[in-house]
Short mmCIF file of N, CA and C in Angstrom, two decimals:
data_model
loop_
_atom_site.label_atom_id
_atom_site.label_comp_id
_atom_site.label_asym_id
_atom_site.label_seq_id
_atom_site.Cartn_x
_atom_site.Cartn_y
_atom_site.Cartn_z
N UNK A 24 40.61 139.00 4.92
CA UNK A 24 41.58 140.03 5.28
C UNK A 24 41.19 140.66 6.62
N UNK A 25 42.15 141.20 7.29
CA UNK A 25 41.92 141.82 8.59
C UNK A 25 41.62 143.30 8.40
N UNK A 26 40.71 143.77 9.20
CA UNK A 26 40.36 145.19 9.17
C UNK A 26 40.97 145.87 10.38
N UNK A 27 41.43 147.06 10.17
CA UNK A 27 41.88 147.89 11.29
C UNK A 27 40.64 148.58 11.83
N UNK A 28 40.36 148.38 13.09
CA UNK A 28 39.17 148.99 13.69
C UNK A 28 39.58 150.20 14.51
N UNK A 29 39.01 151.31 14.14
CA UNK A 29 39.25 152.55 14.89
C UNK A 29 38.07 152.75 15.83
N UNK A 30 38.34 152.74 17.12
CA UNK A 30 37.27 152.93 18.08
C UNK A 30 37.41 154.32 18.69
N UNK A 31 36.31 155.04 18.66
CA UNK A 31 36.29 156.36 19.26
C UNK A 31 35.17 156.40 20.27
N UNK A 32 35.51 156.73 21.49
CA UNK A 32 34.48 156.89 22.51
C UNK A 32 33.89 158.27 22.34
N UNK A 33 32.59 158.32 22.21
CA UNK A 33 31.96 159.62 22.04
C UNK A 33 30.61 159.65 22.72
N UNK A 34 30.22 160.82 23.09
CA UNK A 34 28.94 161.04 23.73
C UNK A 34 28.05 161.80 22.76
N UNK A 35 26.75 161.69 22.90
CA UNK A 35 25.85 162.44 22.02
C UNK A 35 26.11 163.93 22.11
N UNK A 36 25.86 164.64 21.00
CA UNK A 36 26.08 166.08 20.98
C UNK A 36 25.26 166.79 22.03
N UNK A 37 24.11 166.23 22.37
CA UNK A 37 23.23 166.87 23.33
C UNK A 37 23.53 166.42 24.76
N UNK A 38 24.70 165.79 24.98
CA UNK A 38 24.99 165.25 26.31
C UNK A 38 25.01 166.33 27.37
N UNK A 39 25.58 167.49 27.06
CA UNK A 39 25.65 168.54 28.06
C UNK A 39 24.27 168.94 28.54
N UNK A 40 23.34 169.15 27.63
CA UNK A 40 21.99 169.51 28.04
C UNK A 40 21.29 168.34 28.69
N UNK A 41 21.55 167.11 28.23
CA UNK A 41 20.95 165.93 28.85
C UNK A 41 21.50 165.75 30.26
N UNK A 42 22.80 166.03 30.42
CA UNK A 42 23.42 165.88 31.73
C UNK A 42 22.75 166.82 32.73
N UNK A 43 22.57 168.06 32.34
CA UNK A 43 21.99 169.01 33.28
C UNK A 43 20.56 168.62 33.60
N UNK A 44 19.81 168.13 32.60
CA UNK A 44 18.43 167.73 32.82
C UNK A 44 18.32 166.51 33.71
N UNK A 45 19.10 165.47 33.43
CA UNK A 45 19.02 164.25 34.22
C UNK A 45 19.60 164.48 35.61
N UNK A 46 20.66 165.25 35.72
CA UNK A 46 21.26 165.49 37.03
C UNK A 46 20.33 166.30 37.93
N UNK A 47 19.51 167.15 37.33
CA UNK A 47 18.55 167.92 38.13
C UNK A 47 17.37 167.06 38.55
N UNK A 48 17.00 166.09 37.71
CA UNK A 48 15.83 165.27 38.00
C UNK A 48 16.14 164.06 38.85
N UNK A 49 17.35 163.52 38.79
CA UNK A 49 17.71 162.33 39.56
C UNK A 49 18.89 162.65 40.46
N UNK A 50 18.68 162.53 41.75
CA UNK A 50 19.73 162.81 42.73
C UNK A 50 20.09 161.50 43.42
N UNK A 51 21.30 160.98 43.18
CA UNK A 51 21.71 159.73 43.82
C UNK A 51 21.84 159.91 45.34
N UNK A 52 21.42 158.91 46.08
CA UNK A 52 21.53 158.93 47.54
C UNK A 52 22.76 158.14 47.99
N UNK A 53 23.25 158.49 49.15
CA UNK A 53 24.37 157.81 49.79
C UNK A 53 25.55 157.63 48.83
N UNK A 54 25.97 156.38 48.59
CA UNK A 54 27.17 156.13 47.78
C UNK A 54 26.83 155.68 46.36
N UNK A 55 25.74 156.18 45.83
CA UNK A 55 25.33 155.78 44.48
C UNK A 55 25.78 156.82 43.45
N UNK A 56 26.00 156.32 42.23
CA UNK A 56 26.54 157.14 41.15
C UNK A 56 25.68 156.94 39.90
N UNK A 57 25.28 158.04 39.26
CA UNK A 57 24.54 157.99 38.01
C UNK A 57 25.54 158.15 36.87
N UNK A 58 25.55 157.18 35.93
CA UNK A 58 26.48 157.23 34.80
C UNK A 58 25.74 157.00 33.49
N UNK A 59 26.38 157.41 32.40
CA UNK A 59 25.90 157.08 31.07
C UNK A 59 27.05 156.43 30.33
N UNK A 60 26.77 155.25 29.75
CA UNK A 60 27.83 154.52 29.06
C UNK A 60 28.34 155.30 27.86
N UNK A 61 29.63 155.13 27.59
CA UNK A 61 30.28 155.73 26.43
C UNK A 61 29.80 155.00 25.19
N UNK A 62 29.46 155.74 24.17
CA UNK A 62 29.05 155.14 22.90
C UNK A 62 30.28 155.00 22.01
N UNK A 63 30.41 153.86 21.37
CA UNK A 63 31.59 153.58 20.55
C UNK A 63 31.19 153.52 19.08
N UNK A 64 31.99 154.16 18.28
CA UNK A 64 31.81 154.10 16.83
C UNK A 64 33.01 153.35 16.27
N UNK A 65 32.75 152.24 15.60
CA UNK A 65 33.86 151.45 15.04
C UNK A 65 33.79 151.52 13.51
N UNK A 66 34.94 151.77 12.92
CA UNK A 66 35.00 151.76 11.46
C UNK A 66 36.34 151.23 11.00
N UNK A 67 36.36 150.74 9.79
CA UNK A 67 37.58 150.19 9.23
C UNK A 67 38.50 151.31 8.81
N UNK A 68 39.71 150.96 8.43
CA UNK A 68 40.69 151.96 7.99
C UNK A 68 40.20 152.70 6.75
N UNK A 69 39.37 152.03 5.95
CA UNK A 69 38.85 152.68 4.74
C UNK A 69 37.60 153.50 5.01
N UNK A 70 37.13 153.55 6.28
CA UNK A 70 36.00 154.40 6.63
C UNK A 70 34.65 153.72 6.65
N UNK A 71 34.62 152.40 6.50
CA UNK A 71 33.35 151.67 6.53
C UNK A 71 32.92 151.47 7.98
N UNK A 72 31.70 151.93 8.30
CA UNK A 72 31.19 151.76 9.65
C UNK A 72 30.76 150.32 9.86
N UNK A 73 31.13 149.76 11.00
CA UNK A 73 30.78 148.39 11.32
C UNK A 73 29.49 148.36 12.14
N UNK A 74 28.67 147.32 11.98
CA UNK A 74 27.43 147.22 12.76
C UNK A 74 27.74 146.94 14.23
N UNK A 75 26.74 147.17 15.09
CA UNK A 75 26.91 146.95 16.52
C UNK A 75 27.39 145.55 16.85
N UNK A 76 26.97 144.56 16.07
CA UNK A 76 27.36 143.18 16.35
C UNK A 76 28.84 142.93 16.10
N UNK A 77 29.49 143.78 15.34
CA UNK A 77 30.90 143.58 15.00
C UNK A 77 31.85 144.35 15.91
N UNK A 78 31.32 145.14 16.79
CA UNK A 78 32.19 145.92 17.68
C UNK A 78 31.83 145.62 19.13
N UNK A 79 32.82 145.78 19.98
CA UNK A 79 32.60 145.56 21.40
C UNK A 79 32.82 146.88 22.13
N UNK A 80 31.79 147.33 22.79
CA UNK A 80 31.88 148.60 23.51
C UNK A 80 32.68 148.42 24.79
N UNK A 81 33.54 149.38 25.10
CA UNK A 81 34.26 149.28 26.38
C UNK A 81 33.29 149.54 27.53
N UNK A 82 33.63 149.06 28.69
CA UNK A 82 32.79 149.28 29.87
C UNK A 82 33.18 150.62 30.50
N UNK A 83 33.09 151.66 29.72
CA UNK A 83 33.39 153.00 30.20
C UNK A 83 32.10 153.78 30.31
N UNK A 84 32.07 154.68 31.27
CA UNK A 84 30.89 155.52 31.45
C UNK A 84 31.32 156.87 32.01
N UNK A 85 30.49 157.87 31.76
CA UNK A 85 30.72 159.22 32.26
C UNK A 85 29.86 159.42 33.50
N UNK A 86 30.46 159.92 34.58
CA UNK A 86 29.72 160.17 35.82
C UNK A 86 28.93 161.46 35.65
N UNK A 87 27.60 161.36 35.78
CA UNK A 87 26.72 162.52 35.63
C UNK A 87 26.30 163.10 36.97
N UNK A 88 26.20 162.25 37.99
CA UNK A 88 25.82 162.71 39.33
C UNK A 88 26.33 161.69 40.35
N UNK A 89 26.63 162.17 41.53
CA UNK A 89 27.14 161.31 42.60
C UNK A 89 26.53 161.74 43.93
N UNK A 90 26.24 160.75 44.76
CA UNK A 90 25.73 161.03 46.09
C UNK A 90 26.83 161.56 46.99
N UNK A 91 26.50 161.90 48.23
CA UNK A 91 27.48 162.48 49.14
C UNK A 91 28.50 161.47 49.69
N UNK A 92 28.18 160.19 49.66
CA UNK A 92 29.05 159.16 50.22
C UNK A 92 28.26 158.32 51.21
N UNK A 93 28.94 157.35 51.80
CA UNK A 93 28.24 156.52 52.78
C UNK A 93 28.79 156.78 54.17
N UNK A 94 28.03 156.33 55.16
CA UNK A 94 28.43 156.52 56.54
C UNK A 94 29.19 155.30 57.04
N UNK A 95 30.25 155.55 57.82
CA UNK A 95 30.98 154.45 58.44
C UNK A 95 30.20 153.97 59.65
N UNK A 96 30.67 152.90 60.28
CA UNK A 96 30.01 152.38 61.48
C UNK A 96 30.03 153.41 62.61
N UNK A 97 31.04 154.29 62.57
CA UNK A 97 31.16 155.33 63.59
C UNK A 97 30.32 156.56 63.26
N UNK A 98 29.66 156.56 62.10
CA UNK A 98 28.82 157.68 61.72
C UNK A 98 29.53 158.76 60.93
N UNK A 99 30.78 158.51 60.54
CA UNK A 99 31.52 159.49 59.74
C UNK A 99 31.19 159.31 58.26
N UNK A 100 31.11 160.43 57.54
CA UNK A 100 30.82 160.39 56.11
C UNK A 100 32.10 160.00 55.36
N UNK A 101 32.04 158.88 54.65
CA UNK A 101 33.18 158.44 53.83
C UNK A 101 33.00 159.04 52.43
N UNK A 102 33.97 159.82 51.96
CA UNK A 102 33.81 160.51 50.67
C UNK A 102 33.79 159.53 49.50
N UNK A 103 33.23 159.99 48.40
CA UNK A 103 33.16 159.20 47.18
C UNK A 103 34.54 159.13 46.53
N UNK A 104 34.78 158.05 45.78
CA UNK A 104 36.04 157.89 45.05
C UNK A 104 36.01 158.58 43.69
N UNK A 105 34.82 158.89 43.20
CA UNK A 105 34.68 159.53 41.89
C UNK A 105 33.93 160.85 42.04
N UNK A 106 34.03 161.67 41.02
CA UNK A 106 33.30 162.93 41.02
C UNK A 106 32.63 163.12 39.67
N UNK A 107 31.69 164.03 39.60
CA UNK A 107 30.97 164.32 38.37
C UNK A 107 31.97 164.73 37.29
N UNK A 108 31.82 164.13 36.11
CA UNK A 108 32.72 164.43 34.99
C UNK A 108 33.77 163.37 34.76
N UNK A 109 34.05 162.51 35.77
CA UNK A 109 35.03 161.44 35.59
C UNK A 109 34.53 160.43 34.56
N UNK A 110 35.47 159.85 33.82
CA UNK A 110 35.19 158.70 32.98
C UNK A 110 35.66 157.49 33.76
N UNK A 111 34.76 156.54 33.99
CA UNK A 111 35.05 155.41 34.87
C UNK A 111 34.85 154.09 34.14
N UNK A 112 35.46 153.04 34.70
CA UNK A 112 35.27 151.68 34.21
C UNK A 112 34.22 151.04 35.10
N UNK A 113 33.16 150.53 34.47
CA UNK A 113 32.06 149.93 35.21
C UNK A 113 32.01 148.43 34.94
N UNK A 114 31.39 147.67 35.85
CA UNK A 114 31.26 146.23 35.60
C UNK A 114 30.32 145.97 34.43
N UNK A 115 30.53 144.83 33.76
CA UNK A 115 29.69 144.49 32.62
C UNK A 115 28.25 144.25 33.05
N UNK A 116 28.09 143.64 34.22
CA UNK A 116 26.75 143.36 34.75
C UNK A 116 26.58 144.04 36.09
N UNK A 117 25.36 144.26 36.47
CA UNK A 117 25.08 144.87 37.77
C UNK A 117 24.55 146.28 37.60
N UNK A 118 24.30 146.91 38.71
CA UNK A 118 23.74 148.25 38.68
C UNK A 118 22.27 148.22 38.30
N UNK A 119 21.69 149.38 38.22
CA UNK A 119 20.29 149.53 37.86
C UNK A 119 20.22 150.38 36.60
N UNK A 120 19.41 149.98 35.64
CA UNK A 120 19.23 150.73 34.40
C UNK A 120 18.02 151.64 34.52
N UNK A 121 18.20 152.90 34.14
CA UNK A 121 17.11 153.88 34.13
C UNK A 121 16.98 154.46 32.74
N UNK A 122 15.76 154.80 32.35
CA UNK A 122 15.54 155.47 31.07
C UNK A 122 14.89 156.81 31.32
N UNK A 123 15.52 157.87 30.81
CA UNK A 123 14.99 159.23 30.86
C UNK A 123 15.06 159.79 29.45
N UNK A 124 13.96 160.32 28.95
CA UNK A 124 13.93 160.97 27.64
C UNK A 124 14.58 160.11 26.55
N UNK A 125 14.26 158.83 26.52
CA UNK A 125 14.76 157.87 25.53
C UNK A 125 16.27 157.66 25.58
N UNK A 126 16.90 158.03 26.66
CA UNK A 126 18.33 157.77 26.88
C UNK A 126 18.46 156.79 28.02
N UNK A 127 19.48 155.93 27.96
CA UNK A 127 19.69 154.92 28.99
C UNK A 127 20.81 155.36 29.93
N UNK A 128 20.55 155.26 31.22
CA UNK A 128 21.51 155.62 32.26
C UNK A 128 21.62 154.44 33.22
N UNK A 129 22.68 154.43 34.03
CA UNK A 129 22.89 153.34 34.98
C UNK A 129 23.27 153.91 36.33
N UNK A 130 22.83 153.23 37.38
CA UNK A 130 23.17 153.63 38.75
C UNK A 130 23.98 152.49 39.37
N UNK A 131 25.16 152.84 39.89
CA UNK A 131 26.04 151.89 40.56
C UNK A 131 26.39 152.43 41.94
N UNK A 132 26.85 151.55 42.80
CA UNK A 132 27.42 151.98 44.07
C UNK A 132 28.88 152.37 43.82
N UNK A 133 29.40 153.24 44.64
CA UNK A 133 30.78 153.70 44.53
C UNK A 133 31.75 152.51 44.52
N UNK A 134 31.50 151.52 45.36
CA UNK A 134 32.40 150.37 45.47
C UNK A 134 32.36 149.47 44.22
N UNK A 135 31.34 149.61 43.37
CA UNK A 135 31.24 148.82 42.14
C UNK A 135 32.12 149.37 41.01
N UNK A 136 32.49 150.64 41.11
CA UNK A 136 33.32 151.27 40.08
C UNK A 136 34.72 150.67 40.16
N UNK A 137 35.23 150.20 39.01
CA UNK A 137 36.50 149.49 39.01
C UNK A 137 37.71 150.39 38.81
N UNK A 138 37.52 151.59 38.28
CA UNK A 138 38.63 152.48 38.09
C UNK A 138 38.21 153.76 37.37
N UNK A 139 39.14 154.71 37.33
CA UNK A 139 38.92 155.99 36.67
C UNK A 139 39.86 156.07 35.48
N UNK A 140 39.35 156.48 34.32
CA UNK A 140 40.19 156.68 33.13
C UNK A 140 40.70 158.11 33.16
N UNK A 141 42.01 158.26 33.27
CA UNK A 141 42.63 159.59 33.32
C UNK A 141 42.88 160.10 31.90
N UNK A 142 42.70 161.40 31.70
CA UNK A 142 43.02 162.02 30.41
C UNK A 142 44.52 162.07 30.24
N UNK A 143 44.96 161.94 28.99
CA UNK A 143 46.41 162.00 28.72
C UNK A 143 46.88 163.41 28.63
#
């Protein structure tokens, strides 16, 4: 039989305090962005939680910190396409993985971000 999978993107309850801690300790340079992947909880319509192997996490992440941007050939500062607090679509591979306080974070370049998820 087929199961209806309810996927909810959620962040840890302590994300706000973790965000302030990590954002204060790690400052991205130039056009780099610090993100934390969205955690997905999948369960069936009857409420049974599925194991990690049975669910596929979306490539969504929350922007925790962003650098000032990169310089053009003329020396002008090109602004970032994303800002802190945006939910973005990131590539499946690439970027750099960092671990702070047993949490996993990723650093990407602004040009690697594939899009912004807008709130409804």
